[in-house]
Amino acid sequence: MKKILFMFTFLFLGTLTFAQQFEITGTIADSLSKQKLLSATVFLESVEDSTLITYSITDIDGKFNLTGNTNYELLNFYTSFQGYQEVSKVIDLTKGRQIDMGTLLLSNDIEALGDVIVTARKAPITLKQDTLEFNAKSFNTRADATLEDVIKELPGVELDKDGNITINGKSVTKILVNGKEFFGDDPQVALKNLPKEIIDKIQVTESKTEEQRQSGDAGDDNASEINITIDEDKNKGWFSRLTAGAGTDDRYSMSGIVNYFKEDLRISVLGSSNNINSPGFSFDEVYDAIGNSVYSGGQGGLSGLYYNNNDGITSSRSAGFNVSNEFGEVIEADANYFYGKSDNRSARETIRTTFLPDRTFTTNSSNESNRVADNHRFGGRVEVKPDTLTSITFSPGVTISTNSDVSNRFSTSLDENGNVINDLNSNSSTTSDSRNLEGDIYASRRLKKKGSFVSFFVYVNDDQNDSQDLFRSERNTFTGDTPTTEIQNQIIDQKTRNSRFNLSPRYRQALDSNWRASVEYNYQYRNQNSERSVFDVDPNSGNRSFNQALSNDFNVISVQQRPEVGVQYEKNELRLEFNTGYIFQTLESEDVLQRVSFDKSFGNIFLQANIRQKLGKFGRVYLNYNNSVNVPSVRQLQPVVNRTNPLNLIVGNPDLDATVRHSIRFNLSNYNWEIGEGFYMGGNYDINNNDVTAITTTDQDLIRTTTYVNVDGNRNGYLYGSFSKNWKKDKRQIGGDLSINASYNRNNSFTNGQRFTSEILGITPRVSFEYSIRDIFEIDLDYNLSLNTASYDIGSIQDQEFTNHNFNIDLLTFWPKNVTLGLRGEYNRYGNVSDQFDNDSFVVIGSLGYKFAKDRAIVKLKAYDIFDQVIATRRVATQDYIQDTSSLVLERYFMLSFTYKFSKFGGSDPNEKNNGFN
């Protein structure tokens, strides 16, 4: 390890030592009025091969400062501004590296231009109001690069190992293509599959609701979204990729995607099948479907279509299509369909130690299950603009699922002396059908005065699930002189239906150029129904008898009404927003079978405040406060015993009140992409009143009974901060990041009916380093240290303190030509795992690929878990127990795969062109 660190230090210092620093300053102004131009783009390219050296935009005084380092001696200087003619000059760095270009005048010849926007050499970056726009072709990547590869090169952008994108610390919630969703709201499909060759611009803006889009308001300061515009020359054609692979231990993987573009029409079709725990659509150019499987977080499914496969081994099949089109200037529409089927097999060995005020006991258990899920999802969006002031949007969605789950469990509970108190043997076979229907309509009309509008929002959701469980269990207790046995042989029919209706009309009036006032009414209706019918089955005759004591027919209706008024102030770089109202909530509950009913009503003042201030050229600060009301679930309310787990009986509490949450959020960021340096920091703090908390009592046979109560004083907080720095010199790039996250949770809980308070603190510092030489290799290193403490104000529960270590390495080489070698590894060491389980692992995957047929074809040899080190050991620590779990995992395999790409745009095949870097 010391040799490796020495090598990277040598490369790092060597790059800086030979760096040729320069600084070029100047001012951009209008040639006629001499007015200084804000946000004009200036950039430098090498004369030799047009390599982008650096870029910047002018400040409020029209000034710019270009700094960097390069070995190129002759540079092309460009400056551009929308509606102005471009100015370019050649700069000779041999004559000096401190250059003042004075005032450069841009010409705006209105008569010559008319309605035409002057276009010349495309600037690498452009600032348009609240949108930062990048020219994709200005950033050097491999010729076969995807959108993901380009985004990695953008300043201020971070892409983590799970594919999540953050820009200056703000998460990216959506990726659009030509302003439309690409396969629903899952950004991974676009990220992994859109080729760079068709991308023109990458536009980054704040994430916006439909109302903010129509009104032109600023969006969410804590989230961003990306819009990809397709190159005009490439907006007529198609591209595709097909991959098939076979491996050891009967492992296989197949996938394909086809995309067709013709101006406003876009059609995409994709499909996959594999048994390597991959959802099927998150492919990359090096590792295909196994790219993220090395990481301990595992892989999730596409938009919730798949069963969570972090545990066990999953085989999955999937298919989908997306169609979008514009019909004149009035209607835009898109529709999508997804099908997903997964077959998950899991097994677990668990050791749980439970701490009670008067004693401690340990439960050893083993679980096996096989779950098969079959899902269909339909979605769409239609936007109608009958005139320039009116917009109507309709977004429907349908999800239909069929699931089957067969599980077996055996457990034994022992006291402190190792004496067996009880054991349980149970098996369950469940089948279920569910469907979810939802739709929303948003209509708005802008009024004559700028900033004024009226809007109307309606949301409807109906969720239904029907299931049948063939349940059998045998529970033995050994505390008395004679062991007792309880056998359950039951058929449990469960029908649940949850309906929701939201209505929100709003009127906003601009008072002047800075102040706006609004009035709004929010109505929410929820109907939760649960019908549970339990039948005892005679094991000899098979006859059924209805068990009324364990059955219920429960219905909860909640209505929330919230009238509110608000004011907004916006001037220059400052934005203030304040909304207040009154929340009036009613709750009606009835159990027809058990003849239990109750009504409740309560009110609470609603407050929401936002402050946003831009700080200089790159920074901004954001502060938010709001409160909310959450109604308990049917399970928490229904006063009927659920005996599905004979060792833990659950009964609801119909007297529960709704939870009131007070939340504070803040964010501060300042990323100077001109010099590749910046930071962000932020946090949140929540206080919960009437929080719903479980209270469990344990009898002498270690049989637990759980119900729910309201408690005050629960609170949690989260802080984060990061500083990053990047250096670039021609083909070399070095970057680093220092960050720290901290979480705090204070909860009031119960152990065997006795209340106690827990305080849990986690601090995670992180350091990352990346170094690359274009066309040669890339390496990323990442280290996380997780420090955890938990303290309790009750003597029966031991305080905890432990440290976890996580180290990641990602190495790519692109030499010799047409050969790609990738190695990706993760080392984990857990400080809180029982001695009976492994506490560390080093999981490595690898890929060796060769391109041929003019880059159309790729053959790869891939390996998962090269050193056969993967483990699935986890420890979970809660307020009253510690649990160690070891699970079935996917083990080492090797796979040979073949990928072929087809593409044709505007009558040409891009694969016929230069297959180098662009």
Tab-separated table of N, CA, C and O in Angstrom, residues 204-279:
chain	number	residue	atom	x	y	z
A	204	VAL	N	-28.429	22.194	-17.015
A	204	VAL	CA	-28.630	21.930	-15.596
A	204	VAL	C	-29.424	23.071	-14.990
A	204	VAL	O	-29.059	24.249	-15.143
A	205	THR	N	-30.511	22.745	-14.329
A	205	THR	CA	-31.335	23.754	-13.683
A	205	THR	C	-31.893	23.190	-12.390
A	205	THR	O	-31.742	21.998	-12.095
A	206	GLU	N	-32.540	24.050	-11.597
A	206	GLU	CA	-33.165	23.579	-10.370
A	206	GLU	C	-34.360	22.694	-10.705
A	206	GLU	O	-35.059	22.923	-11.686
A	207	SER	N	-34.569	21.678	-9.874
A	207	SER	CA	-35.720	20.805	-10.067
A	207	SER	C	-37.006	21.601	-9.848
A	207	SER	O	-37.133	22.347	-8.872
A	208	LYS	N	-37.965	21.443	-10.768
A	208	LYS	CA	-39.177	22.248	-10.711
A	208	LYS	C	-40.429	21.385	-10.742
A	208	LYS	O	-40.463	20.351	-11.402
A	209	THR	N	-41.437	21.865	-10.036
A	209	THR	CA	-42.755	21.253	-10.134
A	209	THR	C	-43.424	21.751	-11.412
A	209	THR	O	-42.933	22.669	-12.085
A	210	GLU	N	-44.561	21.148	-11.737
A	210	GLU	CA	-45.279	21.580	-12.932
A	210	GLU	C	-45.689	23.049	-12.827
A	210	GLU	O	-45.626	23.800	-13.805
A	211	GLU	N	-46.083	23.468	-11.632
A	211	GLU	CA	-46.491	24.855	-11.446
A	211	GLU	C	-45.316	25.805	-11.644
A	211	GLU	O	-45.456	26.869	-12.269
A	212	GLN	N	-44.140	25.436	-11.139
A	212	GLN	CA	-42.968	26.292	-11.305
A	212	GLN	C	-42.540	26.389	-12.766
A	212	GLN	O	-42.065	27.437	-13.211
A	213	ARG	N	-42.723	25.301	-13.519
A	213	ARG	CA	-42.400	25.355	-14.947
A	213	ARG	C	-43.311	26.342	-15.671
A	213	ARG	O	-42.865	27.145	-16.493
A	214	GLN	N	-44.595	26.267	-15.367
A	214	GLN	CA	-45.550	27.095	-16.090
A	214	GLN	C	-45.463	28.559	-15.671
A	214	GLN	O	-45.643	29.457	-16.500
A	215	SER	N	-45.184	28.807	-14.393
A	215	SER	CA	-45.150	30.185	-13.913
A	215	SER	C	-43.804	30.855	-14.123
A	215	SER	O	-43.693	32.074	-14.032
A	216	GLY	N	-42.769	30.050	-14.397
A	216	GLY	CA	-41.435	30.601	-14.556
A	216	GLY	C	-40.729	30.864	-13.249
A	216	GLY	O	-39.681	31.520	-13.217
A	217	ASP	N	-41.275	30.354	-12.138
A	217	ASP	CA	-40.654	30.553	-10.834
A	217	ASP	C	-39.386	29.735	-10.691
A	217	ASP	O	-39.171	28.754	-11.409
A	218	ALA	N	-38.563	30.124	-9.714
A	218	ALA	CA	-37.379	29.342	-9.381
A	218	ALA	C	-37.807	28.008	-8.793
A	218	ALA	O	-38.906	27.860	-8.244
A	219	GLY	N	-36.926	27.018	-8.891
A	219	GLY	CA	-37.260	25.677	-8.443
A	219	GLY	C	-36.740	25.360	-7.063
A	219	GLY	O	-36.492	26.245	-6.238
A	220	ASP	N	-36.538	24.070	-6.814
A	220	ASP	CA	-36.091	23.553	-5.521
A	220	ASP	C	-34.601	23.795	-5.359
A	220	ASP	O	-33.791	23.329	-6.159
A	221	ASP	N	-34.219	24.529	-4.306
A	221	ASP	CA	-32.807	24.827	-4.088
A	221	ASP	C	-32.007	23.617	-3.654
A	221	ASP	O	-30.777	23.648	-3.680
A	222	ASN	N	-32.678	22.559	-3.226
A	222	ASN	CA	-31.962	21.372	-2.758
A	222	ASN	C	-31.889	20.270	-3.801
A	222	ASN	O	-31.382	19.186	-3.517
A	223	ALA	N	-32.419	20.489	-5.005
A	223	ALA	CA	-32.418	19.446	-6.028
A	223	ALA	C	-32.242	20.077	-7.407
A	223	ALA	O	-32.604	21.228	-7.632
A	224	SER	N	-31.677	19.291	-8.314
A	224	SER	CA	-31.452	19.744	-9.681
A	224	SER	C	-32.041	18.734	-10.654
A	224	SER	O	-32.332	17.592	-10.287
A	225	GLU	N	-32.203	19.161	-11.890
A	225	GLU	CA	-32.574	18.244	-12.956
A	225	GLU	C	-31.757	18.582	-14.196
A	225	GLU	O	-31.269	19.705	-14.360
A	226	ILE	N	-31.609	17.590	-15.058
A	226	ILE	CA	-30.785	17.725	-16.255
A	226	ILE	C	-31.657	17.510	-17.479
A	226	ILE	O	-32.448	16.558	-17.522
A	227	ASN	N	-31.495	18.388	-18.454
A	227	ASN	CA	-32.176	18.217	-19.733
A	227	ASN	C	-31.123	18.016	-20.818
A	227	ASN	O	-30.170	18.789	-20.931
A	228	ILE	N	-31.296	16.949	-21.591
A	228	ILE	CA	-30.383	16.635	-22.677
A	228	ILE	C	-31.036	17.050	-23.987
A	228	ILE	O	-32.160	16.627	-24.285
A	229	THR	N	-30.367	17.887	-24.764
A	229	THR	CA	-30.886	18.228	-26.090
A	229	THR	C	-30.119	17.425	-27.131
A	229	THR	O	-28.897	17.287	-27.053
A	230	ILE	N	-30.849	16.892	-28.078
A	230	ILE	CA	-30.263	16.053	-29.123
A	230	ILE	C	-29.752	16.938	-30.253
A	230	ILE	O	-30.416	17.892	-30.668
A	231	ASP	N	-28.565	16.608	-30.744
A	231	ASP	CA	-27.980	17.320	-31.874
A	231	ASP	C	-28.964	17.300	-33.050
A	231	ASP	O	-29.543	16.261	-33.371
A	232	GLU	N	-29.171	18.481	-33.674
A	232	GLU	CA	-30.131	18.562	-34.776
A	232	GLU	C	-29.834	17.553	-35.877
A	232	GLU	O	-30.735	16.936	-36.446
A	233	ASP	N	-28.557	17.364	-36.179
A	233	ASP	CA	-28.180	16.418	-37.231
A	233	ASP	C	-28.465	14.978	-36.829
A	233	ASP	O	-28.554	14.095	-37.687
A	234	LYS	N	-28.560	14.709	-35.515
A	234	LYS	CA	-28.745	13.349	-35.029
A	234	LYS	C	-30.177	13.098	-34.578
A	234	LYS	O	-30.486	12.018	-34.075
A	235	ASN	N	-31.039	14.104	-34.737
A	235	ASN	CA	-32.413	13.952	-34.275
A	235	ASN	C	-33.293	13.267	-35.317
A	235	ASN	O	-34.508	13.403	-35.301
A	236	LYS	N	-32.640	12.560	-36.222
A	236	LYS	CA	-33.358	11.778	-37.219
A	236	LYS	C	-32.520	10.535	-37.475
A	236	LYS	O	-31.525	10.566	-38.183
A	237	GLY	N	-32.876	9.458	-36.832
A	237	GLY	CA	-32.104	8.232	-36.986
A	237	GLY	C	-32.387	7.280	-35.846
A	237	GLY	O	-33.370	7.420	-35.116
A	238	TRP	N	-31.503	6.313	-35.658
A	238	TRP	CA	-31.712	5.328	-34.613
A	238	TRP	C	-30.370	4.795	-34.126
A	238	TRP	O	-29.348	4.880	-34.819
A	239	PHE	N	-30.367	4.289	-32.908
A	239	PHE	CA	-29.179	3.626	-32.360
A	239	PHE	C	-29.646	2.484	-31.466
A	239	PHE	O	-30.738	2.514	-30.903
A	240	SER	N	-28.796	1.479	-31.338
A	240	SER	CA	-29.167	0.304	-30.555
A	240	SER	C	-27.924	-0.371	-30.013
A	240	SER	O	-26.796	-0.130	-30.476
A	241	ARG	N	-28.148	-1.253	-29.046
A	241	ARG	CA	-27.068	-2.057	-28.479
A	241	ARG	C	-27.648	-3.378	-28.002
A	241	ARG	O	-28.669	-3.417	-27.301
A	242	LEU	N	-27.009	-4.455	-28.397
A	242	LEU	CA	-27.416	-5.800	-27.987
A	242	LEU	C	-26.234	-6.479	-27.311
A	242	LEU	O	-25.112	-6.438	-27.820
A	243	THR	N	-26.500	-7.107	-26.169
A	243	THR	CA	-25.446	-7.781	-25.405
A	243	THR	C	-25.945	-9.145	-24.953
A	243	THR	O	-27.089	-9.275	-24.510
A	244	ALA	N	-25.072	-10.139	-25.056
A	244	ALA	CA	-25.385	-11.486	-24.558
A	244	ALA	C	-24.134	-12.066	-23.920
A	244	ALA	O	-23.024	-11.895	-24.435
A	245	GLY	N	-24.315	-12.727	-22.778
A	245	GLY	CA	-23.169	-13.308	-22.082
A	245	GLY	C	-23.537	-14.601	-21.396
A	245	GLY	O	-24.682	-14.788	-20.953
A	246	ALA	N	-22.565	-15.506	-21.290
A	246	ALA	CA	-22.745	-16.786	-20.585
A	246	ALA	C	-21.525	-17.013	-19.707
A	246	ALA	O	-20.396	-16.653	-20.076
A	247	GLY	N	-21.771	-17.625	-18.533
A	247	GLY	CA	-20.677	-17.787	-17.593
A	247	GLY	C	-20.708	-19.092	-16.847
A	247	GLY	O	-21.531	-19.976	-17.105
A	248	THR	N	-19.789	-19.208	-15.909
A	248	THR	CA	-19.702	-20.393	-15.065
A	248	THR	C	-20.900	-20.461	-14.135
A	248	THR	O	-21.604	-19.465	-13.925
A	249	ASP	N	-21.128	-21.629	-13.558
A	249	ASP	CA	-22.249	-21.852	-12.635
A	249	ASP	C	-23.587	-21.469	-13.257
A	249	ASP	O	-24.497	-21.011	-12.567
A	250	ASP	N	-23.687	-21.651	-14.587
A	250	ASP	CA	-24.922	-21.386	-15.326
A	250	ASP	C	-25.369	-19.930	-15.241
A	250	ASP	O	-26.549	-19.618	-15.422
A	251	ARG	N	-24.437	-19.013	-15.003
A	251	ARG	CA	-24.786	-17.598	-15.001
A	251	ARG	C	-24.933	-17.101	-16.434
A	251	ARG	O	-24.194	-17.522	-17.327
A	252	TYR	N	-25.892	-16.183	-16.629
A	252	TYR	CA	-26.096	-15.630	-17.971
A	252	TYR	C	-26.625	-14.207	-17.849
A	252	TYR	O	-27.155	-13.795	-16.808
A	253	SER	N	-26.517	-13.448	-18.928
A	253	SER	CA	-27.028	-12.091	-18.971
A	253	SER	C	-27.273	-11.691	-20.417
A	253	SER	O	-26.405	-11.890	-21.274
A	254	MET	N	-28.448	-11.155	-20.701
A	254	MET	CA	-28.790	-10.675	-22.038
A	254	MET	C	-29.524	-9.347	-21.903
A	254	MET	O	-30.304	-9.154	-20.972
A	255	SER	N	-29.275	-8.445	-22.834
A	255	SER	CA	-29.987	-7.165	-22.813
A	255	SER	C	-29.937	-6.533	-24.194
A	255	SER	O	-29.070	-6.843	-25.013
A	256	GLY	N	-30.870	-5.628	-24.423
A	256	GLY	CA	-30.893	-4.897	-25.685
A	256	GLY	C	-31.714	-3.632	-25.552
A	256	GLY	O	-32.667	-3.568	-24.767
A	257	ILE	N	-31.318	-2.605	-26.288
A	257	ILE	CA	-32.059	-1.358	-26.314
A	257	ILE	C	-32.014	-0.793	-27.719
A	257	ILE	O	-30.972	-0.843	-28.386
A	258	VAL	N	-33.142	-0.313	-28.207
A	258	VAL	CA	-33.251	0.290	-29.538
A	258	VAL	C	-33.951	1.631	-29.378
A	258	VAL	O	-35.000	1.722	-28.726
A	259	ASN	N	-33.377	2.697	-29.957
A	259	ASN	CA	-33.942	4.036	-29.876
A	259	ASN	C	-34.089	4.611	-31.279
A	259	ASN	O	-33.159	4.527	-32.093
A	260	TYR	N	-35.241	5.214	-31.534
A	260	TYR	CA	-35.515	5.812	-32.837
A	260	TYR	C	-35.934	7.265	-32.628
A	260	TYR	O	-36.805	7.561	-31.795
A	261	PHE	N	-35.279	8.182	-33.346
A	261	PHE	CA	-35.593	9.602	-33.265
A	261	PHE	C	-35.982	10.102	-34.655
A	261	PHE	O	-35.332	9.775	-35.655
A	262	LYS	N	-37.022	10.909	-34.711
A	262	LYS	CA	-37.375	11.604	-35.939
A	262	LYS	C	-38.050	12.905	-35.549
A	262	LYS	O	-39.245	12.961	-35.286
A	263	GLU	N	-37.195	13.952	-35.448
A	263	GLU	CA	-37.650	15.265	-35.026
A	263	GLU	C	-38.348	15.159	-33.668
A	263	GLU	O	-37.718	14.827	-32.684
A	264	ASP	N	-39.663	15.397	-33.597
A	264	ASP	CA	-40.349	15.381	-32.299
A	264	ASP	C	-40.763	13.982	-31.860
A	264	ASP	O	-41.205	13.805	-30.714
A	265	LEU	N	-40.647	13.004	-32.730
A	265	LEU	CA	-41.035	11.631	-32.394
A	265	LEU	C	-39.843	10.862	-31.840
A	265	LEU	O	-38.751	10.902	-32.402
A	266	ARG	N	-40.050	10.170	-30.720
A	266	ARG	CA	-38.997	9.340	-30.134
A	266	ARG	C	-39.613	8.025	-29.675
A	266	ARG	O	-40.617	8.009	-28.949
A	267	ILE	N	-39.029	6.920	-30.099
A	267	ILE	CA	-39.491	5.586	-29.705
A	267	ILE	C	-38.296	4.814	-29.150
A	267	ILE	O	-37.236	4.765	-29.786
A	268	SER	N	-38.464	4.219	-27.998
A	268	SER	CA	-37.402	3.421	-27.378
A	268	SER	C	-37.975	2.096	-26.910
A	268	SER	O	-39.075	2.052	-26.343
A	269	VAL	N	-37.225	1.034	-27.146
A	269	VAL	CA	-37.623	-0.312	-26.725
A	269	VAL	C	-36.420	-0.958	-26.052
A	269	VAL	O	-35.289	-0.857	-26.560
A	270	LEU	N	-36.638	-1.635	-24.934
A	270	LEU	CA	-35.533	-2.327	-24.263
A	270	LEU	C	-36.016	-3.613	-23.619
A	270	LEU	O	-37.203	-3.810	-23.390
A	271	GLY	N	-35.076	-4.495	-23.346
A	271	GLY	CA	-35.398	-5.770	-22.721
A	271	GLY	C	-34.149	-6.399	-22.137
A	271	GLY	O	-33.021	-6.079	-22.541
A	272	SER	N	-34.317	-7.303	-21.181
A	272	SER	CA	-33.169	-7.971	-20.561
A	272	SER	C	-33.614	-9.241	-19.850
A	272	SER	O	-34.790	-9.421	-19.522
A	273	SER	N	-32.644	-10.102	-19.606
A	273	SER	CA	-32.864	-11.318	-18.828
A	273	SER	C	-31.532	-11.732	-18.236
A	273	SER	O	-30.504	-11.733	-18.938
A	274	ASN	N	-31.491	-12.055	-16.941
A	274	ASN	CA	-30.232	-12.472	-16.310
A	274	ASN	C	-30.518	-13.151	-14.980
A	274	ASN	O	-31.628	-13.064	-14.448
A	275	ASN	N	-29.506	-13.794	-14.441
A	275	ASN	CA	-29.596	-14.387	-13.102
A	275	ASN	C	-28.403	-13.975	-12.250
A	275	ASN	O	-27.863	-14.769	-11.488
A	276	ILE	N	-27.987	-12.699	-12.385
A	276	ILE	CA	-26.815	-12.189	-11.669
A	276	ILE	C	-27.175	-10.973	-10.809
A	276	ILE	O	-26.358	-10.067	-10.626
A	277	ASN	N	-28.410	-10.951	-10.302
A	277	ASN	CA	-28.839	-9.872	-9.391
A	277	ASN	C	-28.793	-8.494	-10.028
A	277	ASN	O	-28.501	-7.507	-9.358
A	278	SER	N	-29.069	-8.404	-11.316
A	278	SER	CA	-29.065	-7.116	-11.992
A	278	SER	C	-30.463	-6.777	-12.467
A	278	SER	O	-31.154	-7.629	-13.025
A	279	PRO	N	-30.908	-5.511	-12.286
A	279	PRO	CA	-32.232	-5.132	-12.783
A	279	PRO	C	-32.303	-5.114	-14.290
A	279	PRO	O	-33.383	-5.090	-14.856
